[in-house]
Amino acid sequence: MLSSLEGKFPPAILALADGSVFIGQSIGATGTTVGEVVFNTSMTGYQEILTDPSYCQQIVTLTYPHIGNTGVNAEDVESAKVQAAGLIIKDLPSLVSNFRSQGTLQDYLRAESTVAIAGIDTRQLTRRLRTHGAQNGAIVGLAAGEAVTPERIDAAVQAARAAPSMSGLDLAKVVSTRQPYEWTQTEWQLGSGYGTQAQPHLHVVAYDFGVKKNILRMLSQRGCRVTVVPAQTPAAEVRALRPDGVFLSNGPGDPEPCDYAIAAAREIIETGMPVFGICLGHQIMALAAGATTYKMKFGHHGANHPVKDLEDGCVSITSQNHGFAVDAATLPAHLRATHVSLFDGTLQGFAHVDKPAFCFQGHPEALPGPHDIGYLFDRFIQNMEQARAHRASAATETGAQAA
């Protein structure tokens, strides 16, 4: 931690399931939290990262050394609360400087009851996670006046080892909305903030597996009336809403236990309705088509991941946040790969060859960025417009034959 802050915060303990222990300062809530420890290489966007539902039951290590220097505000959130199980950083700057700042990171963490630790060697921690893979951990934030003791360290290690494995966890239904709702907010603009979609020309039903707000904003910005539905909504109920297209959102956990979502996606895609999936939605689409998924060693978490579009050869810098991936070797013949990671060659996107359904593993809606691959939203809009035009043409032809 920066020397100017030494002594201002009580101690904290970070313990990993392998027995590794780091001692730092508690900059969030007092107490103990557990989860899968992952690292994120983004230089900006810590508030968006903390509030991303895809980080449910994960403790996020930010590799950029100075976190908190732009403060926090009420606008830069991706959900209603902090979703990450905890936060690990190296330095907490003593000064906050940003014209939009409304508070400090440490006050925000406390208000959100989020346990966090600063003042540790995040480079050493990241190397351990890269070498040995993501693993469970525990952060113990002590109260003022409390000291680190061997007993507390042992308890932290045991808490880390007792935490559930991410494999097999169905977390989509945990973070999902309980009731359907309409979304009309559009993207943020400097000087005016968020807008409102008043004249939509398309209707999208979005499955909430842990949806980020900016996904909904980007759909709304492009002329969509968005109806958000719970993760376990049957396909028949979605079809009854007569949407122009269906969106399958991002979300946390293992995709394989989400049998309700896999079944719904399969049924909707078979109707020929345009479908677009992101992150967990991408994995669910793969499972619905007969492909398989697997747990990655340490996943992709960051905003600097190069992805190649196999259709035109263009390379985009993308935002990523996932610990599971689709096995490209298991794609059936009616699917074609569209994007691959240039970091490790893993599958980043595919499309149905005979249906207007496609998906992407990364986050094209990334806020604060990058925005290179936002064109996928435009592709979804085009698919819906073409499907609508086809229905109108078919109706006109049927009417003419009847006459």
CSV table of C-alpha atoms in Angstrom, one decimal:
chain,number,residue,atom,x,y,z
A,1,MET,CA,0.0,0.0,0.0
A,2,LEU,CA,1.2,3.6,-0.5
A,3,SER,CA,3.3,4.7,2.4
A,4,SER,CA,1.0,7.6,3.1
A,5,LEU,CA,-1.8,5.2,4.0
A,6,GLU,CA,0.2,2.8,6.2
A,7,GLY,CA,-1.4,2.5,9.6
A,8,LYS,CA,-4.7,4.0,8.5
A,9,PHE,CA,-6.4,0.6,7.9
A,10,PRO,CA,-6.6,-2.5,10.1
A,11,PRO,CA,-4.8,-5.7,8.9
A,12,ALA,CA,-6.3,-8.3,6.6
A,13,ILE,CA,-5.4,-11.9,5.6
A,14,LEU,CA,-5.6,-13.5,2.2
A,15,ALA,CA,-5.3,-17.3,2.3
A,16,LEU,CA,-5.4,-19.7,-0.7
A,17,ALA,CA,-6.5,-23.3,-0.6
A,18,ASP,CA,-2.9,-24.4,-1.3
A,19,GLY,CA,-1.9,-22.8,2.0
A,20,SER,CA,-0.3,-19.6,0.6
A,21,VAL,CA,-0.9,-16.6,2.9
A,22,PHE,CA,-0.6,-12.9,2.2
A,23,ILE,CA,-0.9,-10.2,4.9
A,24,GLY,CA,-2.2,-6.7,3.9
A,25,GLN,CA,-4.6,-4.1,5.0
A,26,SER,CA,-8.4,-4.3,5.1
A,27,ILE,CA,-9.9,-1.6,2.9
A,28,GLY,CA,-13.5,-2.9,2.9
A,29,ALA,CA,-15.9,-4.5,5.3
A,30,THR,CA,-14.9,-6.4,8.4
A,31,GLY,CA,-15.4,-10.1,8.2
A,32,THR,CA,-14.6,-13.2,6.1
A,33,THR,CA,-15.4,-13.9,2.4
A,34,VAL,CA,-14.6,-16.9,0.3
A,35,GLY,CA,-14.6,-17.6,-3.4
A,36,GLU,CA,-12.5,-18.6,-6.4
A,37,VAL,CA,-9.5,-16.2,-6.7
A,38,VAL,CA,-9.0,-15.0,-10.3
A,39,PHE,CA,-6.9,-12.1,-11.8
A,40,ASN,CA,-8.1,-9.4,-14.1
A,41,THR,CA,-5.6,-7.4,-16.2
A,42,SER,CA,-7.8,-4.3,-16.8
A,43,MET,CA,-6.3,-0.9,-16.1
A,44,THR,CA,-9.7,0.8,-15.7
A,45,GLY,CA,-13.2,-0.1,-14.9
A,46,TYR,CA,-12.9,-1.4,-11.4
A,47,GLN,CA,-16.4,-0.4,-10.4
A,48,GLU,CA,-17.9,-2.1,-13.5
A,49,ILE,CA,-15.8,-5.2,-12.7
A,50,LEU,CA,-17.0,-5.3,-9.1
A,51,THR,CA,-20.7,-5.0,-10.1
A,52,ASP,CA,-20.6,-7.6,-12.9
A,53,PRO,CA,-22.8,-10.5,-11.9
A,54,SER,CA,-20.4,-12.9,-13.8
A,55,TYR,CA,-18.0,-12.4,-10.8
A,56,CYS,CA,-20.5,-14.0,-8.3
A,57,GLN,CA,-18.6,-16.1,-5.8
A,58,GLN,CA,-15.3,-15.0,-7.2
A,59,ILE,CA,-12.6,-12.9,-5.5
A,60,VAL,CA,-11.0,-10.5,-8.1
A,61,THR,CA,-7.3,-9.7,-8.1
A,62,LEU,CA,-6.6,-6.5,-10.1
A,63,THR,CA,-3.1,-6.7,-11.6
A,64,TYR,CA,-2.9,-2.9,-12.3
A,65,PRO,CA,-1.1,-1.6,-9.3
A,66,HIS,CA,-3.1,1.6,-8.5
A,67,ILE,CA,-6.8,1.0,-8.0
A,68,GLY,CA,-9.2,3.6,-6.7
A,69,ASN,CA,-7.6,6.8,-8.1
A,70,THR,CA,-10.8,7.8,-10.0
A,71,GLY,CA,-13.2,7.2,-7.1
A,72,VAL,CA,-16.7,5.8,-7.6
A,73,ASN,CA,-20.0,7.2,-8.8
A,74,ALA,CA,-23.6,6.1,-9.1
A,75,GLU,CA,-23.5,5.7,-12.9
A,76,ASP,CA,-20.7,3.3,-13.5
A,77,VAL,CA,-22.4,0.1,-12.2
A,78,GLU,CA,-23.4,-3.0,-14.2
A,79,SER,CA,-25.9,-4.2,-11.6
A,80,ALA,CA,-27.7,-3.2,-8.5
A,81,LYS,CA,-24.9,-4.1,-6.1
A,82,VAL,CA,-21.3,-5.4,-5.8
A,83,GLN,CA,-21.4,-8.9,-7.1
A,84,ALA,CA,-17.8,-10.0,-6.6
A,85,ALA,CA,-17.1,-12.0,-3.4
A,86,GLY,CA,-14.1,-9.8,-2.6
A,87,LEU,CA,-11.4,-7.6,-4.0
A,88,ILE,CA,-7.5,-7.8,-3.9
A,89,ILE,CA,-5.3,-4.9,-5.0
A,90,LYS,CA,-1.8,-3.7,-4.4
A,91,ASP,CA,-2.0,0.1,-3.9
A,92,LEU,CA,-4.9,2.2,-2.8
A,93,PRO,CA,-4.0,5.8,-3.8
A,94,SER,CA,-4.4,8.4,-1.1
A,95,LEU,CA,-5.9,10.9,-3.6
A,96,VAL,CA,-9.0,10.6,-5.8
A,97,SER,CA,-9.2,12.7,-8.9
A,98,ASN,CA,-12.0,12.6,-11.4
A,99,PHE,CA,-14.7,15.1,-12.3
A,100,ARG,CA,-17.4,12.4,-12.0
A,101,SER,CA,-16.2,11.0,-8.6
A,102,GLN,CA,-18.8,10.9,-5.9
A,103,GLY,CA,-16.9,9.0,-3.3
A,104,THR,CA,-13.9,6.8,-2.5
A,105,LEU,CA,-13.4,3.1,-3.3
A,106,GLN,CA,-12.9,2.2,0.3
A,107,ASP,CA,-16.1,3.9,1.4
A,108,TYR,CA,-18.0,2.2,-1.4
A,109,LEU,CA,-16.7,-1.3,-0.4
A,110,ARG,CA,-17.7,-0.8,3.2
A,111,ALA,CA,-21.2,0.5,2.1
A,112,GLU,CA,-21.6,-2.6,-0.1
A,113,SER,CA,-20.3,-4.9,2.7
A,114,THR,CA,-17.5,-6.1,0.5
A,115,VAL,CA,-14.4,-7.6,2.1
A,116,ALA,CA,-11.2,-6.4,0.4
A,117,ILE,CA,-7.5,-6.4,0.9
A,118,ALA,CA,-4.7,-4.1,-0.2
A,119,GLY,CA,-1.0,-3.9,0.3
A,120,ILE,CA,0.0,-7.3,-1.0
A,121,ASP,CA,2.2,-8.4,-3.9
A,122,THR,CA,-0.4,-8.9,-6.6
A,123,ARG,CA,2.3,-9.8,-9.1
A,124,GLN,CA,3.4,-12.7,-7.0
A,125,LEU,CA,-0.2,-13.8,-6.5
A,126,THR,CA,-1.0,-13.6,-10.2
A,127,ARG,CA,2.1,-15.7,-11.1
A,128,ARG,CA,0.9,-18.4,-8.7
A,129,LEU,CA,-2.6,-18.3,-10.3
A,130,ARG,CA,-1.2,-18.5,-13.8
A,131,THR,CA,1.2,-21.3,-12.9
A,132,HIS,CA,-1.1,-23.5,-10.8
A,133,GLY,CA,-4.5,-22.2,-11.9
A,134,ALA,CA,-7.4,-20.3,-10.3
A,135,GLN,CA,-8.1,-21.7,-6.8
A,136,ASN,CA,-10.4,-21.0,-3.9
A,137,GLY,CA,-9.3,-18.4,-1.3
A,138,ALA,CA,-10.5,-16.4,1.7
A,139,ILE,CA,-10.0,-12.8,2.7
A,140,VAL,CA,-10.3,-12.0,6.4
A,141,GLY,CA,-10.8,-8.3,7.1
A,142,LEU,CA,-10.0,-7.6,10.7
A,143,ALA,CA,-11.5,-4.9,12.8
A,144,ALA,CA,-9.5,-1.9,14.2
A,145,GLY,CA,-7.4,-3.1,17.1
A,146,GLU,CA,-7.4,-6.8,16.0
A,147,ALA,CA,-4.1,-8.5,15.1
A,148,VAL,CA,-3.0,-11.2,12.8
A,149,THR,CA,-2.5,-14.4,14.8
A,150,PRO,CA,-1.5,-18.0,13.8
A,151,GLU,CA,-5.0,-19.0,14.8
A,152,ARG,CA,-6.6,-16.5,12.4
A,153,ILE,CA,-4.3,-17.5,9.6
A,154,ASP,CA,-5.2,-21.2,10.1
A,155,ALA,CA,-8.9,-20.3,10.1
A,156,ALA,CA,-8.5,-18.4,6.9
A,157,VAL,CA,-6.7,-21.3,5.2
A,158,GLN,CA,-9.4,-23.7,6.3
A,159,ALA,CA,-12.2,-21.3,5.1
A,160,ALA,CA,-10.5,-21.2,1.6
A,161,ARG,CA,-10.3,-25.0,1.5
A,162,ALA,CA,-13.9,-25.4,2.5
A,163,ALA,CA,-15.3,-23.1,-0.2
A,164,PRO,CA,-17.2,-24.9,-3.0
A,165,SER,CA,-15.7,-25.5,-6.4
A,166,MET,CA,-16.9,-23.4,-9.3
A,167,SER,CA,-17.3,-26.6,-11.4
A,168,GLY,CA,-20.9,-27.8,-11.1
A,169,LEU,CA,-22.2,-24.5,-9.7
A,170,ASP,CA,-25.4,-23.2,-11.2
A,171,LEU,CA,-25.2,-19.5,-10.3
A,172,ALA,CA,-27.3,-18.1,-13.2
A,173,LYS,CA,-30.5,-18.6,-11.3
A,174,VAL,CA,-28.9,-17.1,-8.2
A,175,VAL,CA,-28.1,-13.8,-9.7
A,176,SER,CA,-31.1,-13.6,-12.1
A,177,THR,CA,-34.0,-11.2,-11.7
A,178,ARG,CA,-37.0,-12.8,-10.0
A,179,GLN,CA,-39.6,-10.9,-12.1
A,180,PRO,CA,-39.7,-9.8,-15.8
A,181,TYR,CA,-39.2,-6.1,-16.4
A,182,GLU,CA,-38.9,-3.6,-19.2
A,183,TRP,CA,-35.7,-1.8,-20.0
A,184,THR,CA,-35.5,1.6,-21.9
A,185,GLN,CA,-32.3,3.2,-20.8
A,186,THR,CA,-29.8,4.0,-23.6
A,187,GLU,CA,-26.0,4.5,-23.5
A,188,TRP,CA,-24.2,7.1,-21.5
A,189,GLN,CA,-23.2,10.4,-23.3
A,190,LEU,CA,-20.8,13.0,-21.9
A,191,GLY,CA,-22.8,16.0,-20.8
A,192,SER,CA,-26.2,14.3,-20.8
A,193,GLY,CA,-25.7,11.0,-19.0
A,194,TYR,CA,-28.0,8.1,-19.9
A,195,GLY,CA,-30.9,8.5,-22.3
A,196,THR,CA,-34.3,6.8,-22.8
A,197,GLN,CA,-35.5,4.8,-25.8
A,198,ALA,CA,-38.9,6.3,-26.6
A,199,GLN,CA,-39.5,5.0,-30.2
A,200,PRO,CA,-38.3,1.4,-30.4
A,201,HIS,CA,-38.9,-0.5,-33.7
A,202,LEU,CA,-37.8,-4.0,-32.5
A,203,HIS,CA,-38.7,-6.1,-29.5
A,204,VAL,CA,-36.0,-8.2,-27.8
A,205,VAL,CA,-36.5,-10.6,-24.9
A,206,ALA,CA,-33.3,-10.9,-22.9
A,207,TYR,CA,-32.7,-13.9,-20.6
A,208,ASP,CA,-31.1,-12.7,-17.4
A,209,PHE,CA,-28.4,-15.2,-16.4
A,210,GLY,CA,-26.5,-12.3,-14.8
A,211,VAL,CA,-27.0,-9.6,-17.4
A,212,LYS,CA,-24.9,-6.4,-17.4
A,213,LYS,CA,-26.7,-3.2,-17.7
A,214,ASN,CA,-24.6,-2.0,-20.6
A,215,ILE,CA,-25.8,-4.9,-22.7
A,216,LEU,CA,-29.3,-3.7,-22.3
A,217,ARG,CA,-28.3,-0.1,-23.0
A,218,MET,CA,-26.7,-1.1,-26.2
A,219,LEU,CA,-29.8,-3.0,-27.4
A,220,SER,CA,-32.0,-0.1,-26.4
A,221,GLN,CA,-29.6,2.4,-28.1
A,222,ARG,CA,-30.1,0.5,-31.4
A,223,GLY,CA,-33.9,0.8,-31.3
A,224,CYS,CA,-35.0,-2.2,-29.2
A,225,ARG,CA,-37.7,-2.4,-26.6
A,226,VAL,CA,-36.1,-4.9,-24.2
A,227,THR,CA,-38.1,-7.2,-22.0
A,228,VAL,CA,-35.8,-8.9,-19.4
A,229,VAL,CA,-37.0,-12.3,-18.1
A,230,PRO,CA,-35.7,-14.6,-15.3
A,231,ALA,CA,-33.2,-17.3,-16.1
A,232,GLN,CA,-35.6,-20.1,-15.7
A,233,THR,CA,-38.3,-18.7,-18.0
A,234,PRO,CA,-39.6,-21.5,-20.4
A,235,ALA,CA,-39.2,-21.0,-24.1
A,236,ALA,CA,-43.0,-21.1,-24.6
A,237,GLU,CA,-43.4,-18.0,-22.4
A,238,VAL,CA,-40.8,-16.1,-24.3
A,239,ARG,CA,-42.3,-17.0,-27.7
A,240,ALA,CA,-45.7,-15.9,-26.4
A,241,LEU,CA,-44.2,-12.4,-26.0
A,242,ARG,CA,-43.7,-12.4,-29.8
A,243,PRO,CA,-40.3,-10.9,-29.8
A,244,ASP,CA,-38.2,-10.1,-32.9
A,245,GLY,CA,-35.2,-11.7,-31.3
A,246,VAL,CA,-33.9,-13.4,-28.1
A,247,PHE,CA,-30.8,-12.5,-26.3
A,248,LEU,CA,-28.9,-14.9,-24.0
A,249,SER,CA,-26.9,-13.0,-21.4
A,250,ASN,CA,-23.6,-13.3,-19.6
A,251,GLY,CA,-23.5,-14.9,-16.2
A,252,PRO,CA,-21.5,-16.7,-13.5
A,253,GLY,CA,-20.7,-20.3,-12.8
A,254,ASP,CA,-20.7,-23.5,-14.8
A,255,PRO,CA,-22.9,-23.7,-17.8
A,256,GLU,CA,-23.5,-27.4,-17.7
A,257,PRO,CA,-25.9,-27.4,-14.7
A,258,CYS,CA,-28.2,-24.8,-16.5
A,259,ASP,CA,-30.4,-27.5,-18.1
A,260,TYR,CA,-33.4,-25.1,-18.1
A,261,ALA,CA,-31.5,-22.5,-20.1
A,262,ILE,CA,-30.0,-25.1,-22.5
A,263,ALA,CA,-33.5,-26.5,-23.2
A,264,ALA,CA,-35.0,-23.1,-23.7
A,265,ALA,CA,-32.2,-22.0,-26.1
A,266,ARG,CA,-32.5,-25.2,-28.1
A,267,GLU,CA,-36.3,-24.7,-28.6
A,268,ILE,CA,-36.0,-21.0,-29.5
A,269,ILE,CA,-33.2,-21.5,-32.0
A,270,GLU,CA,-35.2,-24.3,-33.7
A,271,THR,CA,-38.0,-21.9,-34.4
A,272,GLY,CA,-35.7,-19.8,-36.6
A,273,MET,CA,-36.0,-16.8,-34.4
A,274,PRO,CA,-32.8,-14.6,-34.3
A,275,VAL,CA,-30.7,-15.3,-31.2
A,276,PHE,CA,-27.6,-13.6,-29.9
A,277,GLY,CA,-25.6,-15.0,-26.9
A,278,ILE,CA,-22.8,-13.5,-24.9
A,279,CYS,CA,-20.4,-15.2,-22.5
A,280,LEU,CA,-22.5,-17.8,-20.5
A,281,GLY,CA,-25.1,-17.3,-23.3
A,282,HIS,CA,-22.4,-18.4,-25.8
A,283,GLN,CA,-21.7,-21.5,-23.7
A,284,ILE,CA,-25.4,-22.3,-23.3
A,285,MET,CA,-25.9,-22.1,-27.1
A,286,ALA,CA,-23.0,-24.5,-27.6
A,287,LEU,CA,-24.5,-27.0,-25.1
A,288,ALA,CA,-27.9,-26.7,-26.7
A,289,ALA,CA,-26.4,-27.6,-30.1
A,290,GLY,CA,-24.5,-30.7,-28.7
A,291,ALA,CA,-21.1,-29.3,-28.1
A,292,THR,CA,-19.2,-29.5,-24.8
A,293,THR,CA,-17.6,-27.0,-22.4
A,294,TYR,CA,-14.7,-27.3,-20.0
A,295,LYS,CA,-13.2,-25.5,-17.0
A,296,MET,CA,-10.2,-23.3,-18.0
A,297,LYS,CA,-7.0,-23.2,-16.0
A,298,PHE,CA,-7.3,-19.6,-15.0
A,299,GLY,CA,-9.8,-18.2,-17.5
A,300,HIS,CA,-9.8,-15.0,-19.4
A,301,HIS,CA,-10.3,-11.8,-17.3
A,302,GLY,CA,-9.3,-8.5,-18.7
A,303,ALA,CA,-9.8,-5.7,-21.3
A,304,ASN,CA,-6.8,-6.4,-23.6
A,305,HIS,CA,-7.6,-9.7,-25.2
A,306,PRO,CA,-7.0,-9.9,-29.0
A,307,VAL,CA,-9.7,-11.9,-30.9
A,308,LYS,CA,-9.6,-12.7,-34.6
A,309,ASP,CA,-12.8,-12.6,-36.8
A,310,LEU,CA,-12.4,-15.7,-39.0
A,311,GLU,CA,-14.8,-14.2,-41.6
A,312,ASP,CA,-12.7,-11.2,-42.5
A,313,GLY,CA,-9.4,-11.7,-40.7
A,314,CYS,CA,-9.9,-8.5,-38.6
A,315,VAL,CA,-8.4,-8.5,-35.1
A,316,SER,CA,-10.3,-6.8,-32.2
A,317,ILE,CA,-9.1,-6.0,-28.7
A,318,THR,CA,-11.8,-7.2,-26.4
A,319,SER,CA,-13.0,-7.4,-22.8
A,320,GLN,CA,-13.2,-10.9,-21.4
A,321,ASN,CA,-14.5,-12.5,-18.2
A,322,HIS,CA,-15.0,-16.2,-18.2
A,323,GLY,CA,-13.6,-19.3,-16.5
A,324,PHE,CA,-15.3,-21.9,-18.8
A,325,ALA,CA,-14.9,-22.3,-22.6
A,326,VAL,CA,-16.5,-24.2,-25.4
A,327,ASP,CA,-14.5,-27.1,-26.9
A,328,ALA,CA,-14.1,-26.1,-30.6
A,329,ALA,CA,-13.4,-29.8,-31.5
A,330,THR,CA,-16.9,-30.7,-30.4
A,331,LEU,CA,-18.8,-28.3,-32.6
A,332,PRO,CA,-21.4,-30.2,-34.7
A,333,ALA,CA,-21.5,-29.8,-38.5
A,334,HIS,CA,-24.3,-27.2,-38.4
A,335,LEU,CA,-22.2,-24.7,-36.4
A,336,ARG,CA,-19.2,-22.8,-37.8
A,337,ALA,CA,-16.5,-21.0,-35.8
A,338,THR,CA,-16.5,-17.3,-36.3
A,339,HIS,CA,-13.9,-16.0,-33.7
A,340,VAL,CA,-10.8,-17.3,-31.9
A,341,SER,CA,-8.6,-15.9,-29.2
A,342,LEU,CA,-5.1,-14.9,-30.3
A,343,PHE,CA,-3.9,-15.5,-26.8
A,344,ASP,CA,-4.5,-19.2,-26.6
A,345,GLY,CA,-6.5,-20.2,-29.7
A,346,THR,CA,-9.7,-20.9,-27.7
A,347,LEU,CA,-13.1,-20.6,-29.4
A,348,GLN,CA,-14.5,-17.1,-29.1
A,349,GLY,CA,-17.6,-17.3,-31.3
A,350,PHE,CA,-19.7,-19.4,-33.6
A,351,ALA,CA,-22.8,-19.2,-35.7
A,352,HIS,CA,-25.5,-21.6,-36.9
A,353,VAL,CA,-25.1,-22.3,-40.6
A,354,ASP,CA,-28.9,-22.7,-41.1
A,355,LYS,CA,-30.4,-20.4,-38.5
A,356,PRO,CA,-30.0,-16.7,-37.6
A,357,ALA,CA,-28.3,-17.5,-34.3
A,358,PHE,CA,-24.8,-16.6,-33.3
A,359,CYS,CA,-22.8,-15.9,-30.1
A,360,PHE,CA,-19.6,-14.5,-28.7
A,361,GLN,CA,-17.6,-15.6,-25.6
A,362,GLY,CA,-16.2,-12.1,-24.7
A,363,HIS,CA,-18.0,-8.9,-23.9
A,364,PRO,CA,-18.7,-6.7,-26.9
A,365,GLU,CA,-20.7,-4.3,-24.6
A,366,ALA,CA,-17.6,-3.6,-22.6
A,367,LEU,CA,-17.8,-0.5,-20.5
A,368,PRO,CA,-15.5,1.5,-20.2
A,369,GLY,CA,-14.0,-0.4,-23.1
A,370,PRO,CA,-12.7,-1.5,-25.5
A,371,HIS,CA,-15.5,-1.2,-28.1
A,372,ASP,CA,-13.9,-2.9,-31.1
A,373,ILE,CA,-16.4,-5.7,-31.4
A,374,GLY,CA,-19.6,-3.8,-30.7
A,375,TYR,CA,-20.5,-4.6,-34.3
A,376,LEU,CA,-22.0,-7.8,-33.1
A,377,PHE,CA,-24.9,-5.9,-31.7
A,378,ASP,CA,-25.4,-4.4,-35.2
A,379,ARG,CA,-25.4,-7.9,-36.7
A,380,PHE,CA,-28.1,-9.0,-34.3
A,381,ILE,CA,-30.2,-5.9,-35.3
A,382,GLN,CA,-29.8,-6.8,-39.0
A,383,ASN,CA,-30.8,-10.4,-38.4
A,384,MET,CA,-34.0,-9.2,-36.6
A,385,GLU,CA,-34.8,-6.7,-39.4
A,386,GLN,CA,-34.3,-9.3,-42.1
A,387,ALA,CA,-36.5,-11.8,-40.2
A,388,ARG,CA,-39.2,-9.2,-39.9
A,389,ALA,CA,-39.0,-8.3,-43.5
A,390,HIS,CA,-39.2,-11.9,-44.5
A,391,ARG,CA,-42.3,-12.4,-42.3
A,392,ALA,CA,-44.0,-9.3,-43.9
A,393,SER,CA,-43.2,-10.6,-47.4
A,394,ALA,CA,-44.6,-14.0,-46.6
A,395,ALA,CA,-47.8,-12.5,-45.2
A,396,THR,CA,-48.2,-10.3,-48.3
A,397,GLU,CA,-47.7,-13.4,-50.5
A,398,THR,CA,-50.2,-15.4,-48.5
A,399,GLY,CA,-52.7,-12.6,-48.7
A,400,ALA,CA,-52.3,-12.3,-52.4
A,401,GLN,CA,-52.8,-16.0,-52.9
A,402,ALA,CA,-55.9,-15.9,-50.8
A,403,ALA,CA,-57.4,-13.1,-52.8
